[in-house]
Amino acid sequence: MKISTFNKTVIALSLVGSSLVAGVNAQETNSENNQGASWRFLSLADWHWAEKHIMGERFKDYPASVDQNIDTLKLMKRDFGGDLIILPGDSNGGHWDTPKFIKKFNAKLTPKQSILQAGKLCYEGMIDTFERGGYPNLLMAVGDHEVGDNPWPVGSDVSKYQAEFRESFANAFNYTKDGSEFKFNEKIGSANSRPLGTKYQDTSYAHQHKNALFVTMDVFHQQDYQTSLGEQGTVTGTVVGPHLQWLESVLSEARKDSSIKHIFVQSHLPVIYPVRKVSSSGMLIDNGIDNPFWQLMRKYNVDIYFAGEVHANTVTKDPESDLLQVVTRGNFFTNFQTIDVSDDKIDMTLYRHYGEDTSDGNYREAGTLSVDKSESKTVIKATGELALLETKSKLLNFDFEQDFAEIDRPINGLSEKKSSYVIDGKRVNRTIANNGSFGSQYDALHHKVAIVASKNGNAGQFSQDSRMAVFAMGPLQGKHAVAYELSFKTDSKANQILINTATIWGNRARDFLNLYLDNGVATVAISDKKMLKADSNKLNDGKWHRIKVSMPHDNAKLSQLIIEIDGKIVSANQTGGDAPIKLNQSMRFTVGGKGYSSNALKTVPVKNFIGLIDDVSLWTL
């Protein structure tokens, strides 16, 4: 039986300063013999396949699924190698505190007991699978699913038992099997390897492997289970107080150590906005690059910050340093990265799986990233899905010049087994290319959007049966400023949808930034009741018009929105009162209809667009 959190602390304190690193292969120690030679590790964010170990034989196809995982890992070890694997969070589904889960798992358990027992089965089964596949060395960060999954309502069980979620995780991943010793206990210079005396002492730690320092961070901060810290409830994404002070001590000491050539930090949540998202709540670190957590990584020249959460690939460079944010997907082995490390270079390759069975080995290179530090100025080169994102560029742009069969430009996350190919009741199998910097992941699926000749090349012809929506989520999020524009031509008198950004989950008719054409009057709505109606001529005159809608800055209000029609800013009349703009992060950008968010717009008297649409763009400000 594993030891208590209190006893772990006593043991850990007694080992401070010791060179013992129990359970870690000797090759992972700080040996001069390891310096200079190139070596490799793998990154696998959001694996999400460990839940089956909780139910065991009660899980459908359990033995076959485990065998498939092991076969995939053996193939990866054979073809790609790697000393270790980093996993930036989310190994499972979570919700182990809920009555629904407990009833299925063991109805006699309390929520606290359920969390501890489910965690033990989940994590120990996962670790055994990876070991049998050839990867005994795992560095895993806590994700939101490891702490119950967001949100965390005030007073709820998922808020109350945060310590138990962490305990079950740390017992399996970070302590020896008998529970007596923390695996990663060797100091970094004079700094402790973990933030002793804090609630993160078992889930945040630093570990040197050869010429690289890996810092694994638990960024899910809670004051107590009765205090809300933001939109997610009692838990938010940040690093503060002694936890932050410990991180600085580690980074400072690492930069004094000549044997450490590179510093890699991993946690679950992205920091730099925007990032691509697929079927994710899209939680981010509070305050972006202004957060002291990011500022410390910048100050001490961290090389790469690895994150997950969003189930998509985005690489972004810090605007004031060479620090890179690498956000990627793992998702049932459908995506992973190899990272080759020498003293002065880091080479990353993204591999993406095509097909249903990952054990068939059908992985193809999907992007590369290199960081060359051999000269005084670091040189960064990137291609494909690892190409550096220009955050202020047009992320989405649809010019309707060509469309494709979806099978010819496959989109991450789509599956024939899911309803993702159905948009508002219509089956879709073709896409309109996204020419924006978010790339083909944000191609728009469509049904009966005819590509027709128009004044400037081609345009999309929409009817009542047309559907056009992006399967990937965002990039609208929270109070971040965005802008979009499009051209159109119609003579319909209906209240038509031009742009829809409502939630895809639930039926809340709010937290969006939609554009309607109400009998020719441009109308921007942030809910079913609050909107701006442009004071201009009617635009349903059968002629081409262009509308641009923009937030002037983050945290803008409805009254501050800027509406431009045919290149001129127009005044607008407010309906329903003023309010801050807060954009739902679980949206899929839709053109000309209700799209995936048809439930959220059931009570809103709007109809699909009939006419021509061209040159649709969206960007962040």
mmCIF file of C-alpha atoms in Angstrom, residues 340-554:
data_model
loop_
_atom_site.group_PDB
_atom_site.id
_atom_site.type_symbol
_atom_site.label_atom_id
_atom_site.label_comp_id
_atom_site.label_asym_id
_atom_site.label_seq_id
_atom_site.Cartn_x
_atom_site.Cartn_y
_atom_site.Cartn_z
ATOM 1 C CA ASP A 340 16.928 14.544 -31.303
ATOM 2 C CA VAL A 341 19.280 16.373 -28.969
ATOM 3 C CA SER A 342 22.985 17.169 -29.240
ATOM 4 C CA ASP A 343 24.970 19.833 -27.398
ATOM 5 C CA ASP A 344 24.119 22.623 -29.822
ATOM 6 C CA LYS A 345 21.073 21.425 -31.761
ATOM 7 C CA ILE A 346 17.503 20.235 -31.264
ATOM 8 C CA ASP A 347 15.753 18.483 -34.160
ATOM 9 C CA MET A 348 12.064 17.639 -33.910
ATOM 10 C CA THR A 349 9.981 15.592 -36.340
ATOM 11 C CA LEU A 350 6.197 15.290 -36.159
ATOM 12 C CA TYR A 351 4.661 11.979 -37.171
ATOM 13 C CA ARG A 352 0.986 11.556 -37.960
ATOM 14 C CA HIS A 353 -0.846 8.254 -38.289
ATOM 15 C CA TYR A 354 -3.170 7.536 -41.197
ATOM 16 C CA GLY A 355 -5.859 4.870 -40.823
ATOM 17 C CA GLU A 356 -7.628 3.226 -37.915
ATOM 18 C CA ASP A 357 -5.120 0.789 -36.343
ATOM 19 C CA THR A 358 -1.975 2.504 -35.048
ATOM 20 C CA SER A 359 -0.184 -0.813 -34.695
ATOM 21 C CA ASP A 360 -0.004 -1.031 -38.493
ATOM 22 C CA GLY A 361 2.796 1.545 -38.372
ATOM 23 C CA ASN A 362 1.357 3.838 -41.043
ATOM 24 C CA TYR A 363 3.079 6.958 -39.691
ATOM 25 C CA ARG A 364 4.135 9.735 -42.036
ATOM 26 C CA GLU A 365 6.258 12.788 -41.431
ATOM 27 C CA ALA A 366 4.009 15.842 -41.030
ATOM 28 C CA GLY A 367 6.421 18.571 -39.941
ATOM 29 C CA THR A 368 9.927 19.413 -38.758
ATOM 30 C CA LEU A 369 11.480 21.896 -36.352
ATOM 31 C CA SER A 370 15.168 22.592 -35.794
ATOM 32 C CA VAL A 371 16.858 24.821 -33.234
ATOM 33 C CA ASP A 372 20.534 25.453 -34.012
ATOM 34 C CA LYS A 373 22.475 27.072 -31.164
ATOM 35 C CA SER A 374 25.956 26.496 -32.602
ATOM 36 C CA GLU A 375 26.481 30.193 -33.404
ATOM 37 C CA SER A 376 25.935 33.335 -31.343
ATOM 38 C CA LYS A 377 22.465 33.777 -32.826
ATOM 39 C CA THR A 378 20.030 30.875 -32.556
ATOM 40 C CA VAL A 379 18.613 29.762 -35.901
ATOM 41 C CA ILE A 380 15.101 28.281 -35.922
ATOM 42 C CA LYS A 381 13.670 26.520 -38.966
ATOM 43 C CA ALA A 382 10.278 24.845 -39.184
ATOM 44 C CA THR A 383 8.079 23.156 -41.790
ATOM 45 C CA GLY A 384 4.653 21.574 -42.187
ATOM 46 C CA GLU A 385 2.447 21.285 -39.115
ATOM 47 C CA LEU A 386 5.356 22.482 -36.964
ATOM 48 C CA ALA A 387 5.804 25.704 -38.959
ATOM 49 C CA LEU A 388 5.909 28.780 -36.719
ATOM 50 C CA LEU A 389 2.514 30.439 -36.398
ATOM 51 C CA GLU A 390 2.234 34.144 -37.115
ATOM 52 C CA THR A 391 -0.271 35.018 -34.410
ATOM 53 C CA LYS A 392 -1.403 38.290 -35.980
ATOM 54 C CA SER A 393 -1.866 36.881 -39.484
ATOM 55 C CA LYS A 394 -5.169 35.860 -41.023
ATOM 56 C CA LEU A 395 -5.792 32.519 -39.380
ATOM 57 C CA LEU A 396 -8.760 31.668 -41.585
ATOM 58 C CA ASN A 397 -9.279 32.649 -45.198
ATOM 59 C CA PHE A 398 -11.740 31.029 -47.597
ATOM 60 C CA ASP A 399 -11.649 32.297 -51.182
ATOM 61 C CA PHE A 400 -13.766 29.480 -52.701
ATOM 62 C CA GLU A 401 -11.336 29.002 -55.559
ATOM 63 C CA GLN A 402 -11.283 25.229 -55.121
ATOM 64 C CA ASP A 403 -12.774 22.471 -53.047
ATOM 65 C CA PHE A 404 -11.559 18.973 -52.275
ATOM 66 C CA ALA A 405 -12.800 15.567 -51.294
ATOM 67 C CA GLU A 406 -12.078 15.403 -47.555
ATOM 68 C CA ILE A 407 -10.250 12.119 -48.046
ATOM 69 C CA ASP A 408 -7.686 13.951 -50.193
ATOM 70 C CA ARG A 409 -6.969 16.545 -47.453
ATOM 71 C CA PRO A 410 -7.685 14.617 -44.220
ATOM 72 C CA ILE A 411 -8.398 16.650 -41.101
ATOM 73 C CA ASN A 412 -7.042 15.619 -37.681
ATOM 74 C CA GLY A 413 -9.770 14.298 -35.404
ATOM 75 C CA LEU A 414 -12.382 13.394 -37.995
ATOM 76 C CA SER A 415 -13.599 9.823 -37.876
ATOM 77 C CA GLU A 416 -16.207 7.910 -39.843
ATOM 78 C CA LYS A 417 -17.382 6.481 -36.516
ATOM 79 C CA LYS A 418 -18.386 9.903 -35.222
ATOM 80 C CA SER A 419 -21.019 12.474 -36.101
ATOM 81 C CA SER A 420 -18.340 15.004 -37.087
ATOM 82 C CA TYR A 421 -19.192 14.543 -40.752
ATOM 83 C CA VAL A 422 -22.779 15.696 -40.138
ATOM 84 C CA ILE A 423 -23.449 19.426 -40.068
ATOM 85 C CA ASP A 424 -26.952 20.469 -39.029
ATOM 86 C CA GLY A 425 -28.451 17.254 -40.348
ATOM 87 C CA LYS A 426 -26.493 17.096 -43.605
ATOM 88 C CA ARG A 427 -23.726 14.615 -44.386
ATOM 89 C CA VAL A 428 -20.550 16.291 -45.625
ATOM 90 C CA ASN A 429 -17.517 14.857 -47.396
ATOM 91 C CA ARG A 430 -15.924 17.791 -49.215
ATOM 92 C CA THR A 431 -13.867 20.719 -47.976
ATOM 93 C CA ILE A 432 -13.121 24.288 -48.991
ATOM 94 C CA ALA A 433 -9.449 25.040 -48.448
ATOM 95 C CA ASN A 434 -8.360 27.363 -45.679
ATOM 96 C CA ASN A 435 -5.649 29.627 -47.068
ATOM 97 C CA GLY A 436 -5.014 31.229 -43.665
ATOM 98 C CA SER A 437 -2.097 30.439 -41.365
ATOM 99 C CA PHE A 438 -4.132 27.900 -39.331
ATOM 100 C CA GLY A 439 -3.795 25.754 -42.451
ATOM 101 C CA SER A 440 -5.580 22.633 -43.640
ATOM 102 C CA GLN A 441 -6.602 21.631 -40.091
ATOM 103 C CA TYR A 442 -9.140 24.446 -40.514
ATOM 104 C CA ASP A 443 -10.424 23.549 -43.962
ATOM 105 C CA ALA A 444 -14.205 24.017 -43.981
ATOM 106 C CA LEU A 445 -16.356 20.952 -44.519
ATOM 107 C CA HIS A 446 -19.292 21.699 -46.779
ATOM 108 C CA HIS A 447 -22.492 20.321 -48.253
ATOM 109 C CA LYS A 448 -23.907 21.761 -51.479
ATOM 110 C CA VAL A 449 -21.930 24.972 -51.468
ATOM 111 C CA ALA A 450 -21.573 25.394 -55.214
ATOM 112 C CA ILE A 451 -18.356 26.926 -56.519
ATOM 113 C CA VAL A 452 -19.419 29.443 -59.171
ATOM 114 C CA ALA A 453 -17.697 32.102 -61.250
ATOM 115 C CA SER A 454 -17.972 35.598 -59.797
ATOM 116 C CA LYS A 455 -16.515 39.082 -60.114
ATOM 117 C CA ASN A 456 -13.122 38.103 -58.650
ATOM 118 C CA GLY A 457 -12.582 34.462 -59.494
ATOM 119 C CA ASN A 458 -14.981 32.076 -57.779
ATOM 120 C CA ALA A 459 -17.494 32.462 -54.977
ATOM 121 C CA GLY A 460 -19.633 30.098 -52.889
ATOM 122 C CA GLN A 461 -23.285 29.834 -53.793
ATOM 123 C CA PHE A 462 -25.454 29.065 -50.769
ATOM 124 C CA SER A 463 -28.984 27.675 -50.658
ATOM 125 C CA GLN A 464 -31.223 26.589 -47.797
ATOM 126 C CA ASP A 465 -29.606 23.143 -47.989
ATOM 127 C CA SER A 466 -26.012 24.420 -47.929
ATOM 128 C CA ARG A 467 -23.725 23.785 -44.974
ATOM 129 C CA MET A 468 -20.194 25.116 -44.370
ATOM 130 C CA ALA A 469 -18.303 24.822 -41.078
ATOM 131 C CA VAL A 470 -14.810 24.223 -39.731
ATOM 132 C CA PHE A 471 -14.472 21.024 -37.685
ATOM 133 C CA ALA A 472 -11.504 22.301 -35.638
ATOM 134 C CA MET A 473 -12.436 24.648 -32.799
ATOM 135 C CA GLY A 474 -11.813 28.339 -32.193
ATOM 136 C CA PRO A 475 -9.790 30.446 -32.598
ATOM 137 C CA LEU A 476 -12.281 32.660 -30.726
ATOM 138 C CA GLN A 477 -11.643 32.394 -26.983
ATOM 139 C CA GLY A 478 -12.712 34.323 -23.921
ATOM 140 C CA LYS A 479 -12.038 38.047 -24.022
ATOM 141 C CA HIS A 480 -9.315 37.942 -26.692
ATOM 142 C CA ALA A 481 -9.862 40.460 -29.497
ATOM 143 C CA VAL A 482 -10.753 39.132 -32.949
ATOM 144 C CA ALA A 483 -11.916 40.470 -36.282
ATOM 145 C CA TYR A 484 -13.576 38.944 -39.318
ATOM 146 C CA GLU A 485 -14.856 40.071 -42.695
ATOM 147 C CA LEU A 486 -16.526 38.708 -45.803
ATOM 148 C CA SER A 487 -18.159 39.711 -49.065
ATOM 149 C CA PHE A 488 -21.687 38.660 -50.024
ATOM 150 C CA LYS A 489 -24.509 39.192 -52.480
ATOM 151 C CA THR A 490 -28.188 38.483 -51.748
ATOM 152 C CA ASP A 491 -31.724 39.742 -52.275
ATOM 153 C CA SER A 492 -33.333 37.714 -49.475
ATOM 154 C CA LYS A 493 -35.483 39.562 -46.922
ATOM 155 C CA ALA A 494 -35.003 36.948 -44.186
ATOM 156 C CA ASN A 495 -32.895 37.291 -41.040
ATOM 157 C CA GLN A 496 -29.929 35.341 -42.402
ATOM 158 C CA ILE A 497 -26.754 34.035 -40.804
ATOM 159 C CA LEU A 498 -23.512 35.177 -42.372
ATOM 160 C CA ILE A 499 -21.072 34.204 -39.579
ATOM 161 C CA ASN A 500 -21.891 31.935 -36.632
ATOM 162 C CA THR A 501 -19.620 31.347 -33.607
ATOM 163 C CA ALA A 502 -22.026 29.813 -31.064
ATOM 164 C CA THR A 503 -21.109 26.891 -28.810
ATOM 165 C CA ILE A 504 -21.264 23.356 -30.171
ATOM 166 C CA TRP A 505 -22.066 21.930 -26.720
ATOM 167 C CA GLY A 506 -25.412 22.687 -25.076
ATOM 168 C CA ASN A 507 -28.017 25.259 -25.994
ATOM 169 C CA ARG A 508 -26.747 28.508 -24.499
ATOM 170 C CA ALA A 509 -27.662 31.332 -26.884
ATOM 171 C CA ARG A 510 -24.869 33.625 -25.715
ATOM 172 C CA ASP A 511 -21.093 34.136 -25.621
ATOM 173 C CA PHE A 512 -20.728 34.400 -29.373
ATOM 174 C CA LEU A 513 -19.912 37.054 -31.982
ATOM 175 C CA ASN A 514 -22.380 36.400 -34.774
ATOM 176 C CA LEU A 515 -23.160 38.365 -37.895
ATOM 177 C CA TYR A 516 -26.679 38.369 -39.336
ATOM 178 C CA LEU A 517 -28.316 40.183 -42.228
ATOM 179 C CA ASP A 518 -31.821 41.042 -40.984
ATOM 180 C CA ASN A 519 -33.778 42.044 -44.078
ATOM 181 C CA GLY A 520 -30.591 43.627 -45.371
ATOM 182 C CA VAL A 521 -29.531 45.278 -42.074
ATOM 183 C CA ALA A 522 -26.127 44.189 -40.784
ATOM 184 C CA THR A 523 -26.564 42.913 -37.210
ATOM 185 C CA VAL A 524 -23.817 41.824 -34.828
ATOM 186 C CA ALA A 525 -25.053 39.726 -31.881
ATOM 187 C CA ILE A 526 -23.295 38.477 -28.741
ATOM 188 C CA SER A 527 -26.416 36.669 -27.452
ATOM 189 C CA ASP A 528 -30.029 36.102 -28.410
ATOM 190 C CA LYS A 529 -30.908 39.452 -26.818
ATOM 191 C CA LYS A 530 -27.861 41.737 -27.046
ATOM 192 C CA MET A 531 -26.890 43.070 -30.455
ATOM 193 C CA LEU A 532 -25.893 46.014 -32.615
ATOM 194 C CA LYS A 533 -27.829 46.934 -35.749
ATOM 195 C CA ALA A 534 -25.864 48.944 -38.310
ATOM 196 C CA ASP A 535 -27.252 52.333 -39.272
ATOM 197 C CA SER A 536 -26.855 52.041 -43.043
ATOM 198 C CA ASN A 537 -28.655 51.248 -46.263
ATOM 199 C CA LYS A 538 -30.097 47.768 -46.648
ATOM 200 C CA LEU A 539 -27.604 45.369 -48.125
ATOM 201 C CA ASN A 540 -30.009 42.826 -49.672
ATOM 202 C CA ASP A 541 -30.105 44.717 -52.963
ATOM 203 C CA GLY A 542 -28.601 42.007 -55.144
ATOM 204 C CA LYS A 543 -25.220 43.767 -55.223
ATOM 205 C CA TRP A 544 -21.858 42.818 -53.724
ATOM 206 C CA HIS A 545 -21.106 44.253 -50.275
ATOM 207 C CA ARG A 546 -18.327 43.725 -47.731
ATOM 208 C CA ILE A 547 -18.666 43.748 -43.937
ATOM 209 C CA LYS A 548 -15.881 43.814 -41.369
ATOM 210 C CA VAL A 549 -16.524 43.321 -37.633
ATOM 211 C CA SER A 550 -13.712 43.906 -35.135
ATOM 212 C CA MET A 551 -13.104 44.182 -31.411
ATOM 213 C CA PRO A 552 -10.809 47.174 -30.792
ATOM 214 C CA HIS A 553 -8.917 45.376 -27.996
ATOM 215 C CA ASP A 554 -9.133 42.554 -25.463
#
